[in-house]
Amino acid sequence: MNIMVIGGGGREHAIIKKLRENKRAGRIYALPGNGGIAEDAVCVDIAATDIDAIVSFAAGTWQGENALPAGEHIDFAVVAQDDPLALGCVDRLQEKGIPCFGPTADAAVIESSKVFAKDLMKRYGIPTARYEVFTDEEAALDYLDEAPVPTVVKADGLALGKGVVIAQTREEAKEAVHQMMGEHKFGASGDRIVIEEFLTGPEVTVLSFTDGRTLVPMVSSMDHKRIGDGDTGLNTGGMGVVAPNPYYTEEIAEQCMREIFLPTMEAMNREGRTFRGCLYFGLMITEQGPKVIEYNCRFGDPEAQVVLPLLETDLLTVMEAVSDNRLAEIKVSFKHEHACCVVMASGGYPVSYGKGYEITIDKEVAADTFIAGAVRKDGKLVTSGGRVLGVTATGVSLAEAVDAAYQKVEKISFEKAYYRHDIGARALEAEIG
Ligand code: AMP
Ligand code: GLY
């Protein structure tokens, strides 16, 4: 069977490695993939946002390097990245009769519009921070004269994870509003904004599989978004992650299922926007209980790099069941172990960093390394992005998983490599209590 995965980061590499465990997975194509993914899949030079070319490739009519052999087509597609989902990639593939894992555009809006997500939660009583929506800059600035600080300013649309500003003062909040609405820093994504209450508490990510009838939460995880040790410095796309998250107790898990997960699935059904795929819950465990910080319409990155290695059930089987509305018929289980992923970045990320450094990875850790930003050049793997790769280890305890992950880091090198030394430290403290 021909499988196609849309995207080209560490998350996609983790998905592809997991899909390959199934013998039915014949050839796996990655669009566009990257230099590391090329070890595990056939990379095709089509951008994840070029929906016309993706559909044509899948149907077997695209012509170019690594096109499908004559007469073949894609049998199953996994759309892993947010922008093709928002652009209706799944809708277009389904029109061609190609089964897909991933939501249609009308369901992907749960991530691509924060206003939609907030209004959905309000309409269906799903716990989240209090908020106001603005389409007019003056009105937003007036509102901020009275708003309590810290406050949170969010661009409505996709903004490469940079559309959220935690403002400590009214001036900072006003500056953020002006950049989004007045200076169009995020283009049309900032034409509407959300200003919301600042919440505090530990953050937990819970990914889930859902076909709109059944929802199966995956093992919880804890991302580390800041660049520096001790959660200091600038926000990044994620510098490491551990699973499970010790703050996510069984009691909280049950409460989330009852008050957040199932109500969200039902709400999307009632809106006529049934969600099929991986629904991502970004949660904060506040003193008033768990609240939704954000929804994403896809696997998290780097969360996928710890959650998928812990998945015991065959991933392709689960994805096919989601696509066919048969999720209730299969049992999805996770190993009762811990996992830790350390992200290695190019020094200077997330501001400015060099590229083109040769990466060497010892054979023994290659299977657990997920490449995010690298290309093949003259037969060598060289860095091409800020976050270069993630390396994951599992263990019977969190401490063991963390130690093993850092041992693997030692077996990977490239010039100016930077990584945090404290991934999992906060989780270990929380375990002790
Ligand atoms: P992003 O992943 O770019 O959407 O960043 C969102 C991050 O901003 C979250 O992981 C939280 O740490 C923080 N955040 C978002 N909304 C709130 C809120 N209402 N209160 C406190 N922190 C928030
Ligand atoms: N790790 C956060 C995200 O994937 O959005």
XYZ file of C-alpha atoms and ligand atoms in Angstrom:
461
model
C 0.000 0.000 0.000
C 1.198 3.522 -0.829
C 1.088 5.946 2.088
C 1.675 9.685 1.952
C 2.541 11.940 4.903
C 2.226 15.704 4.452
C 4.790 17.761 6.358
C 8.507 17.812 6.947
C 9.476 18.099 10.601
C 10.320 15.946 13.612
C 6.663 15.120 14.116
C 6.356 13.764 10.590
C 9.536 11.745 11.061
C 8.087 10.211 14.243
C 4.828 9.399 12.436
C 6.657 7.807 9.500
C 8.902 5.651 11.703
C 5.829 4.418 13.562
C 3.834 3.737 10.383
C 6.729 1.672 9.048
C 6.244 -0.833 11.868
C 3.210 -2.117 9.967
C 4.090 -4.614 7.233
C 1.222 -3.348 5.075
C 2.944 0.016 4.828
C 4.629 -0.444 1.476
C 6.158 2.709 0.188
C 5.800 5.825 2.339
C 6.056 9.175 0.604
C 6.803 12.378 2.519
C 5.760 15.717 0.999
C 8.132 17.476 1.326
C 9.903 15.479 4.082
C 13.511 16.437 4.831
C 17.049 15.087 4.607
C 16.596 12.858 7.664
C 13.132 11.629 6.745
C 14.671 10.512 3.437
C 16.178 7.554 5.355
C 12.698 6.252 6.119
C 10.501 7.525 3.295
C 10.615 8.702 -0.295
C 10.734 12.499 -0.135
C 8.926 14.397 -2.862
C 9.679 18.039 -3.498
C 6.139 19.356 -3.077
C 5.422 21.981 -0.414
C 2.942 21.029 2.309
C 0.812 24.014 1.285
C 0.736 23.231 -2.453
C -2.621 21.481 -2.270
C -3.086 21.174 -6.050
C 0.250 19.389 -6.440
C -0.420 17.163 -3.394
C -3.768 16.046 -4.809
C -2.278 15.459 -8.233
C 0.610 13.467 -6.728
C -1.799 11.322 -4.721
C -3.949 10.618 -7.756
C -0.868 9.518 -9.694
C -1.063 12.308 -12.265
C 1.811 14.453 -10.961
C 5.026 14.214 -12.916
C 8.354 14.933 -11.358
C 11.145 13.295 -9.434
C 9.893 10.439 -7.242
C 6.404 10.487 -8.761
C 4.292 7.353 -8.214
C 4.854 4.517 -10.695
C 2.389 4.591 -13.613
C -1.081 3.359 -12.691
C -0.535 3.697 -8.928
C -2.141 6.101 -6.494
C -1.954 6.862 -2.790
C -3.993 4.455 -0.653
C -3.838 6.386 2.610
C -2.837 9.951 3.448
C -1.789 11.480 6.757
C -1.968 15.272 6.784
C 0.163 16.149 9.790
C 0.769 19.878 9.517
C -1.612 22.700 10.431
C -1.611 24.863 7.303
C -2.507 22.182 4.731
C -5.315 21.094 7.074
C -6.623 24.674 7.268
C -6.317 24.920 3.479
C -8.623 21.933 2.984
C -6.050 19.331 1.951
C -8.138 16.518 3.452
C -11.318 17.761 1.760
C -9.607 17.774 -1.616
C -8.036 14.318 -1.170
C -11.351 12.849 -0.033
C -13.023 14.232 -3.157
C -10.588 12.034 -5.086
C -11.590 9.055 -2.955
C -8.329 8.923 -1.010
C -8.789 7.927 2.664
C -7.143 10.402 5.029
C -6.137 10.856 8.628
C -6.733 14.485 9.571
C -9.693 16.841 9.859
C -11.466 18.607 7.012
C -11.037 22.398 6.845
C -14.336 23.112 8.594
C -13.086 21.100 11.610
C -9.457 22.302 11.411
C -10.830 25.773 12.169
C -10.689 24.743 15.841
C -6.971 25.585 15.541
C -6.887 28.079 12.694
C -9.318 30.489 14.383
C -8.872 31.231 18.063
C -12.126 33.227 17.965
C -13.953 30.146 16.701
C -12.375 28.000 19.439
C -13.188 30.475 22.220
C -16.776 30.987 21.043
C -17.232 27.209 20.770
C -16.070 26.754 24.361
C -18.350 29.532 25.572
C -21.389 28.149 23.713
C -20.882 24.645 25.077
C -19.688 25.477 28.592
C -16.165 24.099 28.154
C -13.805 25.593 30.783
C -11.370 28.179 29.395
C -10.006 31.638 30.232
C -12.524 34.536 30.093
C -12.061 36.605 26.947
C -13.222 39.360 24.617
C -12.959 39.461 20.820
C -12.021 42.629 18.933
C -12.095 43.555 15.253
C -11.312 47.209 15.893
C -7.978 48.423 17.239
C -9.392 51.447 19.086
C -11.969 49.310 20.895
C -9.258 46.855 21.963
C -7.034 49.665 23.245
C -9.941 51.208 25.185
C -10.734 47.851 26.734
C -7.129 47.479 27.880
C -7.403 50.710 29.913
C -9.542 48.760 32.361
C -8.310 45.178 31.885
C -6.427 43.456 34.704
C -2.768 42.575 34.034
C -1.006 40.327 33.216
C -3.253 39.804 30.230
C -2.997 37.661 27.114
C -3.320 38.974 23.549
C -3.852 36.421 20.771
C -4.048 36.843 17.010
C -7.100 34.992 15.675
C -5.377 33.078 12.900
C -2.306 30.887 12.412
C 0.917 32.757 13.211
C 3.618 30.075 13.323
C 3.119 29.764 17.076
C 4.071 33.403 17.615
C 0.626 34.968 17.776
C 0.306 34.833 21.581
C 1.649 37.618 23.787
C 1.603 37.383 27.583
C 1.639 41.079 28.520
C 2.817 41.992 32.002
C 1.682 45.606 31.689
C -1.108 47.504 29.894
C 1.529 49.207 27.729
C 2.920 45.862 26.561
C -0.593 44.644 25.823
C -1.362 47.782 23.819
C 1.853 47.412 21.877
C 0.923 43.812 21.016
C -2.543 44.917 19.884
C -1.044 47.653 17.741
C 1.462 45.295 16.119
C -1.247 42.762 15.305
C -4.072 45.100 14.229
C -2.316 48.313 13.205
C 0.892 46.992 11.691
C -0.495 43.646 10.508
C 2.507 41.768 11.905
C 0.762 38.455 11.213
C -1.104 39.609 8.109
C -4.820 38.811 8.093
C -4.303 36.477 11.092
C -4.314 39.587 13.319
C -7.371 41.326 11.870
C -9.339 39.850 14.736
C -7.809 39.331 18.145
C -8.716 37.737 21.448
C -7.788 39.380 24.742
C -8.060 36.895 27.554
C -7.621 36.340 31.232
C -4.152 35.247 32.351
C -4.312 31.815 33.962
C -1.721 30.105 36.100
C -0.929 26.484 36.826
C 1.003 23.609 35.300
C 0.467 23.028 31.591
C -0.381 19.628 30.193
C -0.727 18.493 26.593
C -3.162 15.708 25.812
C -3.367 14.467 22.229
C -6.366 12.352 21.321
C -7.588 10.160 18.497
C -11.174 10.849 17.520
C -13.544 9.932 14.710
C -16.332 12.122 16.081
C -18.063 9.164 17.774
C -15.308 7.937 20.070
C -12.441 9.873 21.606
C -9.335 8.124 22.915
C -6.894 10.298 24.839
C -3.230 9.445 24.346
C -0.627 9.523 27.081
C -0.221 13.053 28.493
C 2.947 15.086 28.024
C 4.824 18.194 29.149
C 6.423 20.498 26.570
C 9.346 22.845 27.368
C 8.774 25.920 25.255
C 11.444 28.332 26.482
C 14.915 28.334 24.994
C 16.851 28.435 28.278
C 17.336 26.124 31.246
C 14.936 26.827 34.096
C 12.252 27.930 31.594
C 13.964 31.217 30.826
C 14.409 33.237 27.647
C 12.425 33.338 24.441
C 9.612 31.038 23.396
C 10.467 28.381 20.834
C 8.658 25.685 18.929
C 9.524 23.336 21.843
C 12.933 22.315 23.235
C 11.973 18.983 24.713
C 9.123 17.003 26.167
C 8.418 14.248 28.640
C 5.519 11.830 28.972
C 3.437 11.124 30.926
C 2.954 14.478 32.650
C 2.996 13.983 36.456
C 0.483 16.813 36.984
C -2.084 14.892 34.971
C -3.466 12.623 37.672
C -6.102 10.001 37.058
C -8.653 12.224 38.743
C -7.823 15.159 36.482
C -7.860 12.862 33.466
C -11.411 11.777 34.312
C -12.484 15.374 34.841
C -10.961 16.377 31.485
C -12.751 13.556 29.691
C -16.085 14.589 31.220
C -15.798 18.378 31.083
C -13.493 19.021 28.123
C -12.712 16.164 25.716
C -16.124 14.605 25.101
C -17.937 17.982 25.222
C -15.533 19.304 22.559
C -16.111 16.311 20.301
C -19.884 16.661 20.742
C -19.762 20.421 20.215
C -17.972 19.963 16.890
C -20.594 17.406 15.838
C -23.431 19.769 16.743
C -21.787 22.531 14.747
C -21.722 20.212 11.733
C -17.928 20.126 11.885
C -17.203 16.543 12.935
C -13.518 16.261 13.803
C -11.630 13.177 12.594
C -7.934 12.948 13.324
C -5.727 13.983 16.199
C -7.304 16.618 18.408
C -4.739 18.364 20.603
C -5.753 19.759 23.977
C -3.396 22.331 25.488
C -4.548 22.476 29.102
C -3.721 24.427 32.207
C -4.457 22.834 35.574
C -5.708 25.885 37.471
C -6.959 26.058 41.037
C -10.480 25.964 39.590
C -9.651 22.811 37.668
C -8.373 22.073 34.160
C -9.033 24.715 31.495
C -8.338 24.778 27.766
C -5.490 27.084 26.705
C -5.566 26.032 23.073
C -6.772 23.411 20.653
C -4.684 22.178 17.759
C -6.008 20.084 14.907
C -2.949 17.797 14.671
C -0.224 16.032 16.625
C 1.955 18.400 18.640
C 5.597 18.800 17.817
C 7.687 17.752 19.761
C 4.919 15.992 21.746
C 4.504 13.394 18.979
C 8.142 12.442 19.501
C 7.409 11.032 22.967
C 3.772 9.991 22.609
C 4.209 7.858 19.474
C 7.191 5.877 20.820
C 4.957 4.940 23.785
C 2.054 3.849 21.570
C 1.699 0.083 21.747
C -1.108 -0.312 19.217
C -0.192 -0.198 15.553
C -0.488 3.431 14.367
C -1.686 2.680 10.835
C -4.488 0.509 12.228
C -5.598 3.336 14.532
C -5.419 5.946 11.778
C -7.438 3.789 9.387
C -10.042 3.194 12.101
C -10.344 6.956 12.680
C -10.743 7.549 8.955
C -13.477 4.853 8.705
C -15.390 5.836 11.887
C -14.431 2.514 13.508
C -12.351 3.825 16.402
C -14.769 2.234 18.910
C -13.881 -1.195 17.515
C -10.198 -1.128 18.374
C -8.334 -0.979 21.630
C -5.653 1.694 21.743
C -3.005 1.113 24.377
C 0.193 2.746 25.538
C 3.246 1.249 27.189
C 3.315 1.827 30.929
C 6.655 3.548 30.585
C 8.075 7.049 30.492
C 9.625 8.896 27.571
C 11.860 11.936 27.237
C 12.760 13.808 24.063
C 15.577 16.371 23.974
C 15.558 18.792 21.060
C 18.922 19.819 19.633
C 18.934 23.218 17.980
C 21.421 25.280 16.065
C 23.130 27.775 18.427
C 21.405 31.169 18.304
C 17.921 29.735 17.688
C 15.236 31.126 17.985
C 16.754 34.435 16.868
C 19.437 33.844 14.248
C 21.544 30.789 13.632
C 23.872 29.245 11.111
C 23.003 26.457 8.699
C 24.868 23.825 6.751
C 26.669 22.120 9.674
C 27.291 18.433 9.153
C 25.364 16.186 11.554
C 26.778 12.897 12.761
C 24.510 10.410 14.475
C 25.776 7.119 15.916
C 24.033 4.112 14.372
C 22.746 2.916 17.729
C 20.643 6.072 18.276
C 19.494 6.672 14.676
C 16.224 4.798 15.176
C 15.215 7.130 18.031
C 16.258 10.356 16.338
C 13.650 12.471 14.595
C 15.030 14.967 12.135
C 13.343 18.358 11.890
C 15.705 20.689 10.070
C 18.297 19.008 7.873
C 19.012 18.417 4.208
C 21.224 15.982 2.302
C 24.177 17.646 0.660
C 26.884 15.704 -1.159
C 25.778 12.561 0.645
C 25.975 14.196 4.065
C 23.235 15.263 6.426
C 23.596 18.980 7.202
C 21.527 21.355 9.335
C 19.000 23.579 7.574
C 16.825 24.864 10.402
C 16.769 26.198 13.945
C 15.409 23.100 15.601
C 17.513 20.391 14.017
C 16.337 17.158 15.621
C 14.820 15.462 18.630
C 16.157 12.337 20.288
C 13.913 10.176 22.440
C 14.466 7.514 25.068
C 12.003 5.485 27.088
C 12.448 3.971 30.521
C 10.558 2.358 33.359
C 10.862 5.589 35.345
C 11.008 9.212 34.280
C 14.518 9.525 35.733
C 15.653 6.593 33.628
C 14.099 8.000 30.460
C 15.702 11.419 31.040
C 19.153 9.897 31.694
C 18.902 7.688 28.644
C 17.822 10.601 26.437
C 20.823 12.672 27.526
C 23.123 9.725 26.884
C 21.779 9.596 23.348
C 22.388 13.324 22.932
C 26.095 12.571 23.504
C 26.034 10.329 20.453
C 24.911 13.101 18.128
C 26.996 16.073 17.123
C 27.049 19.091 14.890
C 28.806 22.413 15.148
C 27.196 24.927 17.540
C 24.636 22.390 18.741
C 22.512 23.769 21.569
C 20.105 21.921 23.835
C 18.555 22.398 27.247
C 20.088 20.430 30.090
C 16.970 20.306 32.251
C 14.307 18.602 30.163
C 12.164 16.652 32.617
C 13.599 18.383 35.712
C 10.320 20.060 36.621
C 8.411 16.836 36.039
C 10.836 14.972 38.299
C 10.286 17.553 41.038
C 6.527 17.234 40.636
C 6.783 13.457 40.948
C 8.468 13.857 44.308
C 5.700 16.325 45.191
P 1.366 29.103 21.665
O 1.802 27.663 21.743
O 2.214 30.000 20.885
O -0.102 29.244 21.381
O 1.638 29.673 23.108
C 0.708 29.547 24.012
C 1.381 29.607 25.319
O 1.059 30.845 25.942
C 0.822 28.528 26.199
O 1.612 27.381 26.140
C 0.817 29.177 27.554
O 2.070 28.999 28.179
C 0.656 30.629 27.268
N -0.749 31.054 27.420
C -1.684 31.097 26.464
N -2.869 31.523 26.952
C -2.667 31.765 28.261
C -3.510 32.228 29.326
N -4.791 32.538 29.135
N -2.964 32.351 30.549
C -1.657 32.051 30.757
N -0.822 31.609 29.803
C -1.310 31.467 28.564
N 4.219 21.816 20.855
C 3.170 22.697 20.553
C 2.533 22.504 19.258
O 2.747 21.553 18.539
O 1.725 23.349 18.895
